[in-house]
Amino acid sequence: MKIGIFLAYNPAVILSKEGLGRYIGNLIKGFLDSKCEITIACPKWSIDMIKQLLNDFSVDEESVNFLISQKGMAVWTLYEYLILREKRKSKKYFIFKELSSILELLTEVIVSVSNIGILATLVICFAIICILLFPIVIIAELTIICFNLVKSLLHKGTFNIKQSFKDFNSIFIQFSKSGKSIIRHTFERMCKKVEQDLVKKINLQSSEDIWYVPSLFWPEVTKISLPTVINAPDLVTTEFPYKFADTGIEVDNCLRTLQDGKYFITYCEYVKEDLLISKYGKEERCCKAIPHINNDMRKFINIVPNFEVNEEQKEEYIKSFSRALLQKLPQYAKNNLEYLHGFDFSNIKFILYSSQARPNKNMLSLFKAYRYLLRERYCSVKLFITGDISQQKECMEYIQKNCLQYDIISFYNVPVQILAAMYQEAELSVNPTLYEGGFPFTFGEGMSVGTPSVMSNIPQVMEVMGEYTLDEVIFDPYDWRDIADKIEYALKQKDEVLKKELLLYKKIEKRNPELVANEYLAAFKEFRRLNQ
Amino acid sequence: MKKKRVLWLINHSTLREFEVPLLIELGYEVFCPKSFPYDEGNLSASIDYKYDESLTIAKETLDKLNNVNFYEDISVEISSIINEFFGIAFFAAFPRQFKMLTKHFKGVLCLRPFGLPNGYTYAELFAEANGFYFLAQIEKLKGRFFFCQAFSDLAEIESNCFKNHAIYLPLGLKNTSISDNWNGKDKKVFFVCPRIKTSEYFNNIYKFFKLNFKEFDYVIGGAQPISVREDKNVLGFISREEYDNNMKALSVMFYHSKEERHIHYHPFEAIRNGMPLIFMGGGVLDKFGGKDLPGRCTSVKEAKRKIKRILKGDEKFIKLVRNTQEILIKPMNYQVCKTEWVRNFIQIEKACKKQSLESKKKVAVIMSGGYTGGVLDFSIRFALSIKRAIEDEKAEVELIFAHEDLPIFNCNHYFQKIKDAGIPIRTFNKENKDKEWVKKTLKLMNYPDNFNDDFVTVCNDGINYFFDCDYLLLTSDAFEQTFFSLRPYALVVHDYIQRYVPEIFPFRSNKNVMDCAKNADTVFVTSKSTMMDAVQYGGINKNKIRLIPLMIEAMQNVNNSVESEDEYKDDFFVWSTNVSPHKNHQNAMMALVEYYKNGGALKGYVTGSNTEYLDDSSNIEDGNGVPVMYIKKLQKIIKENRCLKENLVFCGNLSKSEYAKLIQTAKFLFHPGYGDNGNGSAVDAASLGTPTISSDYPAMRYMDEFAELNMTFFDPFNIESISSELKKAEKFYKEYAKKLPSFEQLKKHTTDNTYKWLYHIVKETIGF
């Protein structure tokens, strides 16, 4: 089957560092293993990021075709040059530096001259060269100073430029149709153009059997003339309107995609029934629930020595490799750089919540549970998270107020290999989420490297875990004491919990990329049949 | 005289094949280690028992050595074995191993460096891993240390501690004869790049090769601990037969490295097999073959051009490359290398014959800060214990004691016991210095001057900043900035209370405290819970932490019971505390309210530093250096609860004898605090026959276990738990007292007995 995959992500997204990205990576691998032809439609700015994702999943980039949109690249390149590159150290006043080096060299020559006549001649020659070069040096330096000044005005907005821009921006926000800041408006328009351009290109050039869209972000995909299947992970914003109102997230696009799309795949029956059929009135035959692929993290750290080793030695290699990877964590820390300087990770015990920091992720309850465990129960473990909580005011305030910044540490955007090492070495994977699109990845990611999980008793979890007797590790996410109790229990009874969870994992483990890709292929075939 | 024996503490297979037979030929018996760390960098390491035959030491001794991992710390027994039987130790640049050998091995130490990436030196490597002071420790080895460089110019860029001790022992190959098996029929480039998915360094090399040489057919050799499945050209693990076939059939090898001081083995293997080698100039190969070899390239473009010629079958060029590249392998020839080894080994042999004259070690116990309570007691006991053991063992160690030059120490005889023990006392002032000062200091020592902190604190003893000492033992971490010393130091970390009760140090910077421990050579802790916190919170490597005994002392019974009875007419318990929030006063007071409401009849005598301020009638405004707001809050609680006002007696700080009298007369000792390293009053109480009821937290549990105190515990965060335990203790204090250890039993755990344990650890840490 020829499958098109639509990935019109904005330039800020790094798929390999997100759970969904790893899901897409696995799925592509599964499709290719099932002898499908893959074409990825994406903006030019995403090419490197997608190749990195393919690389992470051992997919040869040559085995995938690309349909690329160049739209927006000019604006993006300009933005990158003017704003993003400013962070790099500029070489200011380099001419003066060069001049100093030349002078140092000249001094060397002068001090080695023994004849006063030669010295006088040298000094005169040097003076003449200086006089001749002086205007050129001054002009060059002035040009650089002016250029730097303009750049600095643009970046730092010194003098009144920043204020003027702010004033202009507020007028723009007030009177423009979009009601957004000029930069945001431009950014969104740029992404929209790309989305439209990709759809146009698909309609003109594509001969794929089906187009698969892994997200609800792009309503334009409903205009693709070929059969198009959209993943509807969830619509979490409608479940947490108060909290999402504080964020910049907008759901208009998702709602439009839901309204206008025809064929959908969800990750669990709950979302299929609750969202697609009940709320959006989609036809049941046009919706399928296909549970996640198990994200096997072991492959990223599975060291195999050239010579024969027993299981125990092999595990030692993996452990030592993982610990060496953990030593790189400080470069991904969002804060605490001073604290983490010279910090030794080789024996650190920690619990891990690998998730983006979104309102439904219930971070604050976990932090409260952690505070209690650390301060009142003397659980010495640290709490590592992978989400960027710096924008979550209440979480930050709680951490500061309770001085937990040295024990709750956020490592953001860690590469998948380091994430695998974090799972491998964690005492426990914790997931206090209030709402998910499907059974959380964290369970399989942890268990694939032998780390058990404690989780929320939300329907998406219970749908899978319900039939197993795992009450000791399932908690009420609305009760931080319950979260704490279950974490403490699992920390103390880790082996027992692992043994119990292994039964469930054995089932989940079977959901490898090829198996799930085949379920997708079956669904695609069914949707194509309906489309005819 | 000791037999000629070498500890060859390296596990590199190819290197062993060359160097161990050579050493045997030089007349040495050689021991090779049979254990190495299973880490990703050691994938080409191996063990070999065959050289055990060369050894004439008893089998059981050899068996012991064969069970040792020489990359970690070794036991005292193994240390004495290696010192008895071996005169020389060869080892590679593993910082921990080097540090272990400097401390434990008394023979000649031969570091075997093979070069580092451009711009990086061994001095930097060891200073980063073991601290700047490690370079000074190397210097102190003087004539019994050699920097046995594998290439003649490695020491050129090094600090004096290496440069002044450099000798050239060239890197060789067991077999350098050129075979004529190569046919080059497989028109592909052979590139060797191991560990693509496990090493950033090799990953970049792989990317460089793929980017620049993608137009050719190629295969990539080298061990791949994680399979590179997506690239079919990466071979991963292959059998010896496949490897030989590749060496025979592949058309050309490309070698990328421009490292001036490091080379891999595979270019030589290509040459040995007769495969043409195209390599980049600027690296080690230039030193072997000059700059005119036909296989040498100055740019990627040139390399591609030359590779193309070979792949196209330009016989003339192939012949030219093959015929001229032999020169590159010549310096690796066994005989060539042997001549150099024999010539230079004389220096090592001379050093072996010299009787090592170990100078007397000078060690300083330093107490920073104006402590007059627990830390002062600890510091004094610590110094006295070491001094006592030095005298017992007649060890060649000079011990001095230093404290900060503060007015508080002027009029009191705080250090009388130190004086009485004959330990010289120094005073010092703390000075804050900036980065430039540190850099200059390092430069003057000829050490690398990579230093990050903007400011540091140093201890100026008015002489030479303790530079005359070999080792510093710091009993506290009271420094304004990161502590800086050119001498190795061990730090006693009493607790990480800020982790559990952060509010008690609102203005204390965490950085200086943390860095002081991170930069220490060793960290001493007195409880398992602090050990755990040092790892978990302090970020200190477990191997650097040593558990030393709790420096407790038993109190003698006070024999004036008649007076006591007169003085303390009521039945009471003692609440030993101070005014710090971790003492949990609020919960304790609320629990006492409950206790009295429920008919509790015992009075509470509150003693400890500044506890007189808790009395609601005291004028707290005058409180010197105490948390005024916190105390006012507590005074309010007392004022509002009549039962507390009527039953609590605030004694303040008592003299030792008054304190002992009070505790001896009490029914029990009450300790509701938490988060610290434990309350020593429980030991005082036990030695005076009074039981303790205590908060349940790891440090008190450890103290209970350490001194077998049989305390009774309650939950300090649960008011009901505290009050009900108070009630129980009132009723059963006699039963509790029966469970106490006898005075003799308790003495077993005091410094009278544990000083040897402390000394043993100090000795191992400093290495004397």
mmCIF file with all atom_site columns, C-alpha atoms in Angstrom, chain B residues 32 61 63 77 113 143 169 184 205 240 278 323 361 399 475 501 547 727 768:
data_model
loop_
_atom_site.group_PDB
_atom_site.id
_atom_site.type_symbol
_atom_site.label_atom_id
_atom_site.label_alt_id
_atom_site.label_comp_id
_atom_site.label_asym_id
_atom_site.label_entity_id
_atom_site.label_seq_id
_atom_site.pdbx_PDB_ins_code
_atom_site.Cartn_x
_atom_site.Cartn_y
_atom_site.Cartn_z
_atom_site.occupancy
_atom_site.B_iso_or_equiv
_atom_site.pdbx_formal_charge
_atom_site.auth_seq_id
_atom_site.auth_comp_id
_atom_site.auth_asym_id
_atom_site.auth_atom_id
_atom_site.pdbx_PDB_model_num
ATOM 1  C CA . CYS B 1 32  ? 47.594 -8.837  34.479 1.00 0.00 ? 32  CYS B CA 1
ATOM 2  C CA . THR B 1 61  ? 48.128 -14.974 46.930 1.00 0.00 ? 61  THR B CA 1
ATOM 3  C CA . ASP B 1 63  ? 44.121 -16.157 43.572 1.00 0.00 ? 63  ASP B CA 1
ATOM 4  C CA . GLU B 1 77  ? 45.109 -6.721  52.544 1.00 0.00 ? 77  GLU B CA 1
ATOM 5  C CA . PRO B 1 113 ? 49.325 7.577   28.235 1.00 0.00 ? 113 PRO B CA 1
ATOM 6  C CA . GLY B 1 143 ? 61.157 9.974   41.612 1.00 0.00 ? 143 GLY B CA 1
ATOM 7  C CA . LEU B 1 169 ? 58.137 3.777   25.877 1.00 0.00 ? 169 LEU B CA 1
ATOM 8  C CA . GLY B 1 184 ? 41.320 -5.375  -3.446 1.00 0.00 ? 184 GLY B CA 1
ATOM 9  C CA . ILE B 1 205 ? 33.137 10.981  12.717 1.00 0.00 ? 205 ILE B CA 1
ATOM 10 C CA . ARG B 1 240 ? 37.474 -13.299 12.319 1.00 0.00 ? 240 ARG B CA 1
ATOM 11 C CA . ILE B 1 278 ? 44.558 6.924   2.298  1.00 0.00 ? 278 ILE B CA 1
ATOM 12 C CA . ASN B 1 323 ? 55.017 0.398   -1.503 1.00 0.00 ? 323 ASN B CA 1
ATOM 13 C CA . LYS B 1 361 ? 52.780 13.327  56.582 1.00 0.00 ? 361 LYS B CA 1
ATOM 14 C CA . LEU B 1 399 ? 48.738 16.318  63.406 1.00 0.00 ? 399 LEU B CA 1
ATOM 15 C CA . THR B 1 475 ? 35.109 19.333  60.315 1.00 0.00 ? 475 THR B CA 1
ATOM 16 C CA . VAL B 1 501 ? 13.787 21.814  56.838 1.00 0.00 ? 501 VAL B CA 1
ATOM 17 C CA . LEU B 1 547 ? 31.092 6.353   57.033 1.00 0.00 ? 547 LEU B CA 1
ATOM 18 C CA . LYS B 1 727 ? 1.549  9.395   78.124 1.00 0.00 ? 727 LYS B CA 1
ATOM 19 C CA . PHE B 1 768 ? 50.022 6.674   54.896 1.00 0.00 ? 768 PHE B CA 1
#
